[in-house]
Every structure is written in structure tokens, then in C-alpha cells.
GROMACS .gro file of C-alpha atoms in nm:
model
  256
    1MET     CA    1   0.002  -0.005  -0.001
    2SER     CA    2   0.286   0.238   0.083
    3VAL     CA    3   0.442   0.193  -0.242
    4LEU     CA    4   0.101   0.265  -0.424
    5ALA     CA    5   0.057   0.576  -0.218
    6ILE     CA    6   0.419   0.687  -0.320
    7PHE     CA    7   0.358   0.642  -0.668
    8GLY     CA    8   0.004   0.832  -0.633
    9LEU     CA    9   0.196   1.113  -0.472
   10LEU     CA   10   0.447   1.142  -0.742
   11LEU     CA   11   0.172   1.142  -0.985
   12LEU     CA   12   0.075   1.469  -0.823
   13ILE     CA   13   0.436   1.604  -0.765
   14LEU     CA   14   0.614   1.528  -1.068
   15PRO     CA   15   0.420   1.730  -1.318
   16ILE     CA   16   0.470   2.025  -1.123
   17ALA     CA   17   0.820   1.963  -1.072
   18GLY     CA   18   0.858   1.934  -1.479
   19LEU     CA   19   0.689   2.283  -1.476
   20PHE     CA   20   0.914   2.452  -1.244
   21SER     CA   21   1.231   2.287  -1.405
   22ARG     CA   22   1.150   2.453  -1.749
   23VAL     CA   23   1.134   2.810  -1.579
   24ASP     CA   24   1.429   3.049  -1.673
   25TRP     CA   25   1.454   3.229  -1.345
   26ALA     CA   26   1.676   3.486  -1.451
   27GLU     CA   27   1.406   3.573  -1.717
   28PHE     CA   28   1.100   3.499  -1.464
   29PRO     CA   29   1.029   3.869  -1.325
   30ALA     CA   30   1.052   4.010  -1.675
   31ALA     CA   31   0.830   3.722  -1.816
   32ILE     CA   32   0.559   3.788  -1.548
   33THR     CA   33   0.570   4.183  -1.591
   34SER     CA   34   0.563   4.207  -1.962
   35PRO     CA   35   0.245   4.435  -2.088
   36ASP     CA   36   0.054   4.126  -2.205
   37ALA     CA   37   0.117   3.902  -1.905
   38LEU     CA   38   0.011   4.190  -1.671
   39GLU     CA   39  -0.298   4.247  -1.855
   40ALA     CA   40  -0.416   3.894  -1.820
   41LEU     CA   41  -0.300   3.886  -1.454
   42TRP     CA   42  -0.502   4.210  -1.394
   43LEU     CA   43  -0.809   4.112  -1.562
   44SER     CA   44  -0.797   3.750  -1.415
   45LEU     CA   45  -0.769   3.914  -1.055
   46ARG     CA   46  -1.047   4.161  -1.127
   47THR     CA   47  -1.278   3.902  -1.270
   48ALA     CA   48  -1.218   3.646  -1.003
   49THR     CA   49  -1.283   3.914  -0.752
   50ALA     CA   50  -1.607   3.986  -0.900
   51ALA     CA   51  -1.695   3.620  -0.948
   52THR     CA   52  -1.627   3.573  -0.581
   53VAL     CA   53  -1.863   3.861  -0.468
   54VAL     CA   54  -2.152   3.706  -0.711
   55CYS     CA   55  -2.094   3.354  -0.536
   56LEU     CA   56  -2.094   3.522  -0.176
   57VAL     CA   57  -2.458   3.695  -0.256
   58LEU     CA   58  -2.588   3.392  -0.405
   59GLY     CA   59  -2.422   3.112  -0.252
   60VAL     CA   60  -2.447   3.201   0.129
   61PRO     CA   61  -2.849   3.153   0.104
   62LEU     CA   62  -2.810   2.876  -0.108
   63ALA     CA   63  -2.609   2.691   0.121
   64LEU     CA   64  -2.836   2.816   0.402
   65LEU     CA   65  -3.152   2.681   0.254
   66ILE     CA   66  -2.970   2.338   0.155
   67ALA     CA   67  -2.851   2.334   0.518
   68ARG     CA   68  -3.184   2.379   0.682
   69SER     CA   69  -3.400   2.176   0.436
   70GLY     CA   70  -3.517   1.831   0.482
   71PRO     CA   71  -3.317   1.531   0.377
   72ARG     CA   72  -3.486   1.478   0.031
   73LEU     CA   73  -3.505   1.842  -0.078
   74ALA     CA   74  -3.162   1.897   0.056
   75GLY     CA   75  -3.030   1.598  -0.169
   76VAL     CA   76  -3.201   1.728  -0.457
   77LEU     CA   77  -3.041   2.100  -0.391
   78ARG     CA   78  -2.736   1.960  -0.334
   79ALA     CA   79  -2.721   1.729  -0.671
   80LEU     CA   80  -2.833   2.033  -0.858
   81THR     CA   81  -2.553   2.257  -0.695
   82THR     CA   82  -2.268   2.030  -0.767
   83LEU     CA   83  -2.354   1.953  -1.125
   84PRO     CA   84  -2.121   2.211  -1.263
   85LEU     CA   85  -1.830   2.027  -1.071
   86VAL     CA   86  -1.906   1.704  -1.260
   87LEU     CA   87  -1.983   1.893  -1.599
   88PRO     CA   88  -1.690   1.916  -1.821
   89PRO     CA   89  -1.621   2.303  -1.809
   90LEU     CA   90  -1.663   2.313  -2.216
   91VAL     CA   91  -1.998   2.195  -2.170
   92GLY     CA   92  -2.075   2.459  -1.904
   93GLY     CA   93  -1.939   2.711  -2.170
   94ILE     CA   94  -2.209   2.572  -2.427
   95ALA     CA   95  -2.478   2.572  -2.199
   96LEU     CA   96  -2.406   2.953  -2.112
   97LEU     CA   97  -2.395   3.007  -2.439
   98TYR     CA   98  -2.736   2.882  -2.537
   99LEU     CA   99  -2.888   3.038  -2.241
  100LEU     CA  100  -2.742   3.390  -2.268
  101GLY     CA  101  -2.626   3.409  -2.628
  102ARG     CA  102  -2.805   3.619  -2.918
  103ASN     CA  103  -3.023   3.323  -2.992
  104GLY     CA  104  -3.028   3.173  -2.654
  105LEU     CA  105  -3.301   3.112  -2.422
  106ILE     CA  106  -3.276   3.447  -2.221
  107GLY     CA  107  -2.984   3.627  -2.442
  108GLY     CA  108  -3.235   3.703  -2.713
  109SER     CA  109  -3.477   3.894  -2.526
  110LEU     CA  110  -3.199   4.068  -2.369
  111ALA     CA  111  -3.044   4.140  -2.706
  112VAL     CA  112  -3.345   4.268  -2.881
  113GLY     CA  113  -3.522   4.412  -2.598
  114LEU     CA  114  -3.281   4.595  -2.395
  115GLY     CA  115  -2.972   4.581  -2.610
  116ILE     CA  116  -2.765   4.412  -2.373
  117ARG     CA  117  -2.512   4.175  -2.535
  118ILE     CA  118  -2.340   3.959  -2.279
  119PRO     CA  119  -2.115   3.672  -2.471
  120PHE     CA  120  -1.763   3.750  -2.554
  121THR     CA  121  -1.748   4.034  -2.292
  122THR     CA  122  -1.586   4.089  -1.966
  123SER     CA  123  -1.897   4.016  -1.809
  124ALA     CA  124  -1.922   3.684  -1.966
  125VAL     CA  125  -1.605   3.603  -1.802
  126VAL     CA  126  -1.759   3.674  -1.458
  127ILE     CA  127  -2.055   3.441  -1.523
  128ALA     CA  128  -1.838   3.196  -1.655
  129GLN     CA  129  -1.614   3.188  -1.346
  130SER     CA  130  -1.918   3.220  -1.121
  131PHE     CA  131  -2.097   2.910  -1.273
  132VAL     CA  132  -1.800   2.706  -1.212
  133ALA     CA  133  -1.677   2.832  -0.860
  134LEU     CA  134  -2.021   2.870  -0.706
  135PRO     CA  135  -2.059   2.483  -0.577
  136PHE     CA  136  -1.728   2.523  -0.436
  137LEU     CA  137  -1.846   2.789  -0.203
  138VAL     CA  138  -2.223   2.635  -0.147
  139ILE     CA  139  -2.083   2.272  -0.044
  140THR     CA  140  -1.822   2.381   0.185
  141LEU     CA  141  -2.041   2.637   0.341
  142GLU     CA  142  -2.347   2.398   0.369
  143ALA     CA  143  -2.126   2.129   0.553
  144THR     CA  144  -2.047   2.383   0.836
  145LEU     CA  145  -2.389   2.534   0.865
  146ARG     CA  146  -2.506   2.160   0.903
  147ALA     CA  147  -2.235   2.058   1.146
  148THR     CA  148  -2.319   2.359   1.368
  149GLY     CA  149  -2.699   2.274   1.343
  150ALA     CA  150  -3.010   2.501   1.419
  151ARG     CA  151  -3.015   2.509   1.814
  152PHE     CA  152  -2.878   2.844   1.885
  153GLU     CA  153  -3.085   3.015   1.608
  154THR     CA  154  -3.404   2.856   1.764
  155VAL     CA  155  -3.288   2.960   2.109
  156ALA     CA  156  -3.245   3.306   1.952
  157ALA     CA  157  -3.543   3.324   1.792
  158THR     CA  158  -3.783   3.233   2.099
  159LEU     CA  159  -3.601   3.503   2.264
  160GLY     CA  160  -3.745   3.772   2.005
  161ALA     CA  161  -3.445   3.808   1.750
  162SER     CA  162  -3.567   3.879   1.403
  163ARG     CA  163  -3.438   3.654   1.133
  164TRP     CA  164  -3.166   3.919   1.004
  165THR     CA  165  -3.042   3.958   1.388
  166VAL     CA  166  -3.025   3.564   1.396
  167PHE     CA  167  -2.840   3.540   1.079
  168TRP     CA  168  -2.585   3.815   1.152
  169ARG     CA  169  -2.515   3.758   1.505
  170ILE     CA  170  -2.564   3.364   1.536
  171THR     CA  171  -2.557   3.201   1.196
  172LEU     CA  172  -2.292   3.375   1.036
  173PRO     CA  173  -2.029   3.373   1.313
  174LEU     CA  174  -2.053   3.015   1.367
  175ALA     CA  175  -2.015   2.929   1.007
  176MET     CA  176  -1.716   3.162   0.942
  177PRO     CA  177  -1.448   2.879   0.912
  178GLY     CA  178  -1.669   2.738   0.613
  179LEU     CA  179  -1.734   3.073   0.475
  180VAL     CA  180  -1.388   3.167   0.488
  181ALA     CA  181  -1.265   2.829   0.347
  182GLY     CA  182  -1.552   2.815   0.077
  183THR     CA  183  -1.482   3.154  -0.008
  184VAL     CA  184  -1.088   3.108  -0.081
  185LEU     CA  185  -1.185   2.804  -0.284
  186CYS     CA  186  -1.411   2.988  -0.503
  187PHE     CA  187  -1.152   3.263  -0.575
  188ALA     CA  188  -0.892   2.991  -0.657
  189ARG     CA  189  -1.124   2.789  -0.863
  190ALA     CA  190  -1.250   3.151  -1.052
  191LEU     CA  191  -0.907   3.241  -1.118
  192GLY     CA  192  -0.794   2.918  -1.274
  193GLU     CA  193  -1.129   2.881  -1.498
  194PHE     CA  194  -1.057   2.801  -1.850
  195GLY     CA  195  -1.284   2.592  -2.059
  196ALA     CA  196  -1.635   2.760  -2.000
  197THR     CA  197  -1.457   3.112  -2.037
  198ALA     CA  198  -1.322   3.004  -2.355
  199LEU     CA  199  -1.648   2.910  -2.513
  200PHE     CA  200  -1.860   3.189  -2.365
  201ALA     CA  201  -1.646   3.485  -2.353
  202GLY     CA  202  -1.392   3.387  -2.615
  203ASN     CA  203  -1.038   3.496  -2.604
  204ALA     CA  204  -1.008   3.891  -2.673
  205ALA     CA  205  -0.679   4.052  -2.538
  206GLY     CA  206  -0.744   4.274  -2.246
  207VAL     CA  207  -1.126   4.206  -2.272
  208THR     CA  208  -1.150   3.819  -2.198
  209ARG     CA  209  -0.813   3.684  -2.219
  210THR     CA  210  -0.722   3.594  -1.853
  211MET     CA  211  -0.433   3.412  -1.732
  212PRO     CA  212  -0.536   3.066  -1.832
  213LEU     CA  213  -0.656   3.167  -2.184
  214ALA     CA  214  -0.318   3.355  -2.216
  215ILE     CA  215  -0.123   3.043  -2.144
  216TYR     CA  216  -0.323   2.869  -2.379
  217THR     CA  217  -0.284   3.112  -2.659
  218ALA     CA  218   0.096   3.126  -2.600
  219PHE     CA  219   0.165   2.774  -2.635
  220ASN     CA  220  -0.067   2.783  -2.968
  221GLY     CA  221   0.190   3.049  -3.109
  222ALA     CA  222   0.007   3.360  -3.034
  223GLY     CA  223  -0.004   3.658  -2.757
  224VAL     CA  224   0.237   3.644  -2.474
  225THR     CA  225   0.557   3.436  -2.520
  226GLN     CA  226   0.612   3.092  -2.427
  227GLU     CA  227   0.831   3.210  -2.138
  228SER     CA  228   0.545   3.423  -2.007
  229ALA     CA  229   0.283   3.136  -2.033
  230ILE     CA  230   0.549   2.893  -1.834
  231ALA     CA  231   0.621   3.183  -1.573
  232LEU     CA  232   0.228   3.259  -1.551
  233SER     CA  233   0.153   2.860  -1.509
  234VAL     CA  234   0.425   2.901  -1.222
  235LEU     CA  235   0.264   3.197  -1.088
  236LEU     CA  236  -0.096   3.016  -1.056
  237VAL     CA  237   0.084   2.746  -0.910
  238VAL     CA  238   0.243   2.948  -0.638
  239VAL     CA  239  -0.109   3.116  -0.576
  240ALA     CA  240  -0.292   2.787  -0.544
  241ILE     CA  241  -0.002   2.701  -0.280
  242VAL     CA  242  -0.058   3.003  -0.094
  243ILE     CA  243  -0.446   2.961  -0.104
  244LEU     CA  244  -0.429   2.619   0.056
  245LEU     CA  245  -0.163   2.738   0.296
  246PHE     CA  246  -0.403   3.029   0.396
  247MET     CA  247  -0.690   2.751   0.421
  248ARG     CA  248  -0.514   2.547   0.633
  249SER     CA  249  -0.375   2.826   0.894
  250TRP     CA  250  -0.741   2.960   0.932
  251ARG     CA  251  -0.858   2.614   0.997
  252ALA     CA  252  -0.579   2.560   1.244
  253ASP     CA  253  -0.655   2.903   1.416
  254ALA     CA  254  -1.043   2.857   1.392
  255PRO     CA  255  -1.226   2.797   1.745
  256ARG     CA  256  -1.365   2.440   1.768
   0.00000   0.00000   0.00000
């Protein structure tokens, strides 16, 4: 078993080691600070932050609804919420396109009635990132809410506290470790999103070309140089490591 475990660990570590081995560390600072690389980095940070805000606004109520529902309803809602996790990202992009595209279920009405065009814009990037990242927030927070239970909320309500008071003073503080962990995972997933963004938002420099798309474009002979693509890949790995370390530190310091 130990041998198999070691091979499993190597399967996870060696590809990252191979990536780091290709980095020209002397050129690394220049590669990640080139105009195209900085443009992609800044766009990724802005859209991932916006997507995280969207997920917080929509995901916290959804997680609370699932956690406080009965077993059958909670099971259905949880399955629907986790669907984007098991769908191929490209399928998610196609689904968004047929929902909000010019000939889509809603997009046609938006384009004709209000003159709003969503696909292939920066807003489309945020929507695609929100679609794939929302389950990470909801499932993490829902597990925490279910573990803390509703007994303190019930006591507060019987003492005359309003729903908002119960939420802000009881529910949210108790669920804070799960909320922080879910938010961090949500941001990390949004930052690394590629497939749905490529189909639904396109790959326009400065508009929809996030870091993953800039990396893909470079390795297909356009956009940033291959050195910048490798540097951006390493930068994404470092960001992911920092996020995981932050989550571990938060969970270690969280009250139990």
C-alpha cells in the first residue's frame, strides 16, 4: 500500500516539478511583468474577485437553504448545486452560450428588448467563473452550517431576535470557518477557470483573455511568449499553494 501511495503522490508532484524545471529564473521577473502578462493577470484578478462577490451574494443563501432543508429536498438541491463540478467545463460554456447568447433562451430577449449583449465580454468571464466556482462555496459552507446545527438559532428566535439578527449574530459567526474556506476555494477556482470562459467569453486580449487563456494562447503561437506562459503557469501554482496554506492556517486557528 505504501508503494502505491508513493506512486500516487509522485503522480501529483512530478508534473509540477517538470513545470518548475522549465522556468528560466533569470527571465522570470521580466516574463511575468511583460505588458501582455500583466494585462492577463490584472483581468484575472478583477474577474475572479467579481465572481467571488457574486458567489457570496448567491451562495450563502443557497447554502443556508440546503442546510436547513429536509433530507430529500436537501439531496435534490445539493445534486443540482454540484452539477457544474462534474460537467466538463466546455459543456458549461456551451450551456451558458445557449442561455445567454444572441439566440439563447434568455439572451435573445436581452439583445432585442434591452440591447444587452453578454457573450464575448468581460461580464461573460465573470458569469462563467461564477458558474464553475459557486459549488465550491455552497458545498463547503453547507457542510459547516449543517454541522453547527440550528439549536442556537432556535433559541435566539424564541427570545425575540429577528431573522436578520439571528443570521448576523448567530448563524454567520458560527459558520465563519466554512465561509472563509469556501470563499478562498471559490476565488481559486474562478482564477483558474478556462473551458467555460473560452467558449462563452472568447479570447480577446484585454477583454476576456485571462491568465489560463493567455497560457493556452502562448502555447499555440500567439499572444504572450512561451516564457511568459510558463511563468504565468508557475505564478498560478504559487497562488494555489498560498491559498491552500491560508486555508490550513485559518482552520488551525479557527475556534472549535
